[in-house]
Amino acid sequence: MESNTKLSNDKLFKIGVRLVKIAWGVEILAVSIGFLISIIVSFSVYAQLDKTDRALDFGDYSNILVAALPFVLVAVVEASKIPMATALMYAKHTAWRILFFVVLVMLATITFETMLNGFERNFSGLNIAIDDRKDAALLLQNKIDVLNRRKQDIDIIDPQKVDSDYQKNIQRANAAYYHSLEKEREYINHEIAKLSSNNQLIQQYQADINDLNKKESEIYDAWDKERNRLKTRYYGRLNNYVEGSESDKKKLQRELDQLKAEQKKALDDANFFTRPSVEKKYSKLISEKEDRLYKIDDRINGDDGLNTQNQSEQQLQAQLQALADDYQNRIKLGRARMAYLEGQIAAQTKDMKTKQLNYRNGYNEFAQQASQNRNSVVSRAAKEKAKLLDQYDEIQVEVKAIDNEIYGIQQKQTIIKNEVNRLVNQNQFYRLAAYITNKKEAIDVPKSTVGLVALVWYSSLAFISAVTGVLLAIAGLYIQRIYAKNEDVDTSARPPAPSIHHSTPNE
C-alpha cells in the first residue's frame, strides 16, 4: 500500500514537471510569435521605404530596426512569465506575492496583446482577398460615378424643355404682336375720336345750311306775299277805273288767282334747284294772263284808261322789279353763304377722310412691321430649337457611348461581386456574422459586425493563450511543491530506496 502511494506521489510530481515543460513550450511559441511580428513589422517598413525612388540610407535602416526592436523587447519580456510565476509560488511574504501577481498579470496582458496582434493579422490575411475585390469593385463604382457625373454634365438638354421653351417663345411673340396691335388700334381709335370735333363742325355747317334753306323758303314766301300785296293794290286801283266786262275780267281774274295758287303750290313743292324754273314758268303764265287782262281793260277803258293802266303797270312793274331785286340779293347772299358752308363741309370731309386714310395706312404699316418682328422672333426661336436638338443628338451619341462603358464596368462588377460572395461564404467570420444578424447572404453583413465577431472570438482565444502558459506553470509548480514536500517527509522517515530518483526545487 505504501509502495502504491509513493509511486502515485512520484507520478504526480512528474506530472507537475511535465506541466511546467508544457508551459515553457507555450511561452516559447508566444515568444516566437513576438519575434515573427517584429520581423513582419520591420519587413513592412522596409517594403514601404523600398517603394520610394531612391536608395535606402542609414536612416532608413535605422527606422526598420527601431520598428522591430519594440516587438523584440515584448518577445523577450514574455519569456519571463514562468520565472515570475515561480517567484509568485515560492515567495514568503504576501506583499511580494501581490507584487509578483500584478507583474504576472501585466506580462499576461502583453501576451494577450501579442496574440491579439497575431490573430488580427490572421483576420486581415483571411479578408485581404475579399477587401482587394471590394476595393476593385469600389474603384469600378468610382469610375461609374465619374461617368455618371460626366453624363449629367453633358446631358443638359431636355427635348421636352426645348420644345416647351420654343412654344413659350412663340406664345410670347404672338402675345407681343397682338398686344402691340391692340395698343396701336387704341391709339388710332383715340385719334379718330378726335376727328369727331370736325364731324361736329360739319354737322354745324349742315345745320347752318338747313337754316339758310329754311330762310330762303321764308324769303320766297315773303316775296310772294309782298308781290301779291302790290298786285292786289294795283288791281284794286285798276278796278276803280274799269267797270265793264266784269264777267270776262272776273273770269280772267279767277284764272289768274288759280294760276297763282298753282304757282304757290308748285313753289312750295319745289326744291332748291327746281324752284327758279318753276318760278319762271308760272311767272310767264301769270304774265300772259295779266296781259290779256290788260288788253280787256284797254278795250274797255280806251286810251286814257290804257295810259293810266300803263302808268300803273309801269309803276307796278317797277315796284315788282325793285322788290325782286331786293329779294334776289337776299337770296344770293344766302346761297353764297350756303356755297361757302358746303365748301367748308367738303374741305372738312376731305381732310377727315385723308386723316382716316393716313391712320388706316399707318396702322397697316405698323401691323406689317409687327408681323415681321413676330416672324423674326419665331424664326430665331426655330433656329435655336434646331440648334439645341442637333446638340442633343450629338450629346446622345456620347451618352450612349458612356452608357455602354458603364454597362461594361457593371459586368466587371458583377463578376467581382460573385467572387466576393464566393470568398465571403468561405469565410467563417462572415458566416457567423450572417447567423447573428439573420442575413440571407453573408456579403450583406456589415463589416463592423464581422469585426465584432472576430474581436470576440480572437479576444477569447488570445486571453486563453495568454493565461494558459501561466496557469500551466503555476499548476506544475504547485504540484511539484506539494509532492516534493511529501517526498522529503517520507525520505526522512525511511532510508531512500535505491531505485527511485527525483529532484526537489529549492525554495
mmCIF file of N, CA, C and O in Angstrom, residues 255-269 278 281-282 285-286:
data_model
loop_
_atom_site.group_PDB
_atom_site.id
_atom_site.type_symbol
_atom_site.label_atom_id
_atom_site.label_comp_id
_atom_site.label_asym_id
_atom_site.label_seq_id
_atom_site.Cartn_x
_atom_site.Cartn_y
_atom_site.Cartn_z
ATOM 1 N N GLU A 255 -108.976 132.896 -113.179
ATOM 2 C CA GLU A 255 -107.892 132.085 -113.766
ATOM 3 C C GLU A 255 -106.538 132.542 -113.237
ATOM 4 O O GLU A 255 -105.641 131.712 -112.973
ATOM 5 N N LEU A 256 -106.426 133.900 -113.145
ATOM 6 C CA LEU A 256 -105.152 134.419 -112.629
ATOM 7 C C LEU A 256 -104.935 133.970 -111.177
ATOM 8 O O LEU A 256 -103.830 133.553 -110.788
ATOM 9 N N ASP A 257 -105.983 134.029 -110.382
ATOM 10 C CA ASP A 257 -105.843 133.592 -108.976
ATOM 11 C C ASP A 257 -105.546 132.107 -108.886
ATOM 12 O O ASP A 257 -104.732 131.653 -108.062
ATOM 13 N N GLN A 258 -106.239 131.366 -109.755
ATOM 14 C CA GLN A 258 -105.988 129.919 -109.749
ATOM 15 C C GLN A 258 -104.545 129.611 -110.138
ATOM 16 O O GLN A 258 -103.883 128.737 -109.558
ATOM 17 N N LEU A 259 -104.090 130.350 -111.162
ATOM 18 C CA LEU A 259 -102.694 130.147 -111.603
ATOM 19 C C LEU A 259 -101.711 130.521 -110.508
ATOM 20 O O LEU A 259 -100.697 129.845 -110.290
ATOM 21 N N LYS A 260 -102.040 131.570 -109.806
ATOM 22 C CA LYS A 260 -101.166 131.971 -108.706
ATOM 23 C C LYS A 260 -101.184 130.922 -107.584
ATOM 24 O O LYS A 260 -100.144 130.645 -106.957
ATOM 25 N N ALA A 261 -102.362 130.355 -107.364
ATOM 26 C CA ALA A 261 -102.418 129.297 -106.342
ATOM 27 C C ALA A 261 -101.581 128.087 -106.751
ATOM 28 O O ALA A 261 -100.858 127.490 -105.938
ATOM 29 N N GLU A 262 -101.696 127.779 -108.049
ATOM 30 C CA GLU A 262 -100.857 126.672 -108.540
ATOM 31 C C GLU A 262 -99.386 127.002 -108.400
ATOM 32 O O GLU A 262 -98.544 126.156 -108.097
ATOM 33 N N GLN A 263 -99.091 128.299 -108.719
ATOM 34 C CA GLN A 263 -97.675 128.724 -108.591
ATOM 35 C C GLN A 263 -97.188 128.566 -107.155
ATOM 36 O O GLN A 263 -96.091 128.073 -106.900
ATOM 37 N N LYS A 264 -98.045 129.018 -106.241
ATOM 38 C CA LYS A 264 -97.657 128.930 -104.829
ATOM 39 C C LYS A 264 -97.455 127.472 -104.414
ATOM 40 O O LYS A 264 -96.480 127.114 -103.733
ATOM 41 N N LYS A 265 -98.404 126.620 -104.843
ATOM 42 C CA LYS A 265 -98.283 125.216 -104.510
ATOM 43 C C LYS A 265 -97.044 124.592 -105.141
ATOM 44 O O LYS A 265 -96.309 123.827 -104.512
ATOM 45 N N ALA A 266 -96.833 124.994 -106.428
ATOM 46 C CA ALA A 266 -95.636 124.459 -107.110
ATOM 47 C C ALA A 266 -94.372 124.942 -106.442
ATOM 48 O O ALA A 266 -93.381 124.205 -106.318
ATOM 49 N N LEU A 267 -94.363 126.217 -106.036
ATOM 50 C CA LEU A 267 -93.174 126.745 -105.346
ATOM 51 C C LEU A 267 -92.974 126.057 -104.001
ATOM 52 O O LEU A 267 -91.827 125.795 -103.586
ATOM 53 N N ASP A 268 -94.089 125.788 -103.352
ATOM 54 C CA ASP A 268 -93.939 125.092 -102.057
ATOM 55 C C ASP A 268 -93.401 123.678 -102.247
ATOM 56 O O ASP A 268 -92.621 123.189 -101.428
ATOM 57 N N ASP A 269 -93.862 123.059 -103.333
ATOM 58 C CA ASP A 269 -93.403 121.686 -103.595
ATOM 59 C C ASP A 269 -92.018 121.646 -104.213
ATOM 60 O O ASP A 269 -91.364 120.596 -104.204
ATOM 61 N N VAL A 278 -89.543 126.641 -111.895
ATOM 62 C CA VAL A 278 -90.990 126.702 -111.604
ATOM 63 C C VAL A 278 -91.459 128.150 -111.537
ATOM 64 O O VAL A 278 -92.505 128.543 -112.080
ATOM 65 N N LYS A 281 -91.618 129.584 -114.988
ATOM 66 C CA LYS A 281 -92.758 129.066 -115.744
ATOM 67 C C LYS A 281 -94.036 129.770 -115.332
ATOM 68 O O LYS A 281 -94.806 130.273 -116.181
ATOM 69 N N TYR A 282 -94.291 129.800 -114.056
ATOM 70 C CA TYR A 282 -95.540 130.416 -113.597
ATOM 71 C C TYR A 282 -95.541 131.928 -113.747
ATOM 72 O O TYR A 282 -96.591 132.561 -113.954
ATOM 73 N N LEU A 285 -96.667 132.413 -117.234
ATOM 74 C CA LEU A 285 -98.106 132.182 -117.387
ATOM 75 C C LEU A 285 -98.920 133.311 -116.768
ATOM 76 O O LEU A 285 -99.921 133.791 -117.341
ATOM 77 N N ILE A 286 -98.473 133.720 -115.604
ATOM 78 C CA ILE A 286 -99.193 134.828 -114.940
ATOM 79 C C ILE A 286 -99.105 136.105 -115.762
ATOM 80 O O ILE A 286 -100.065 136.872 -115.891
#
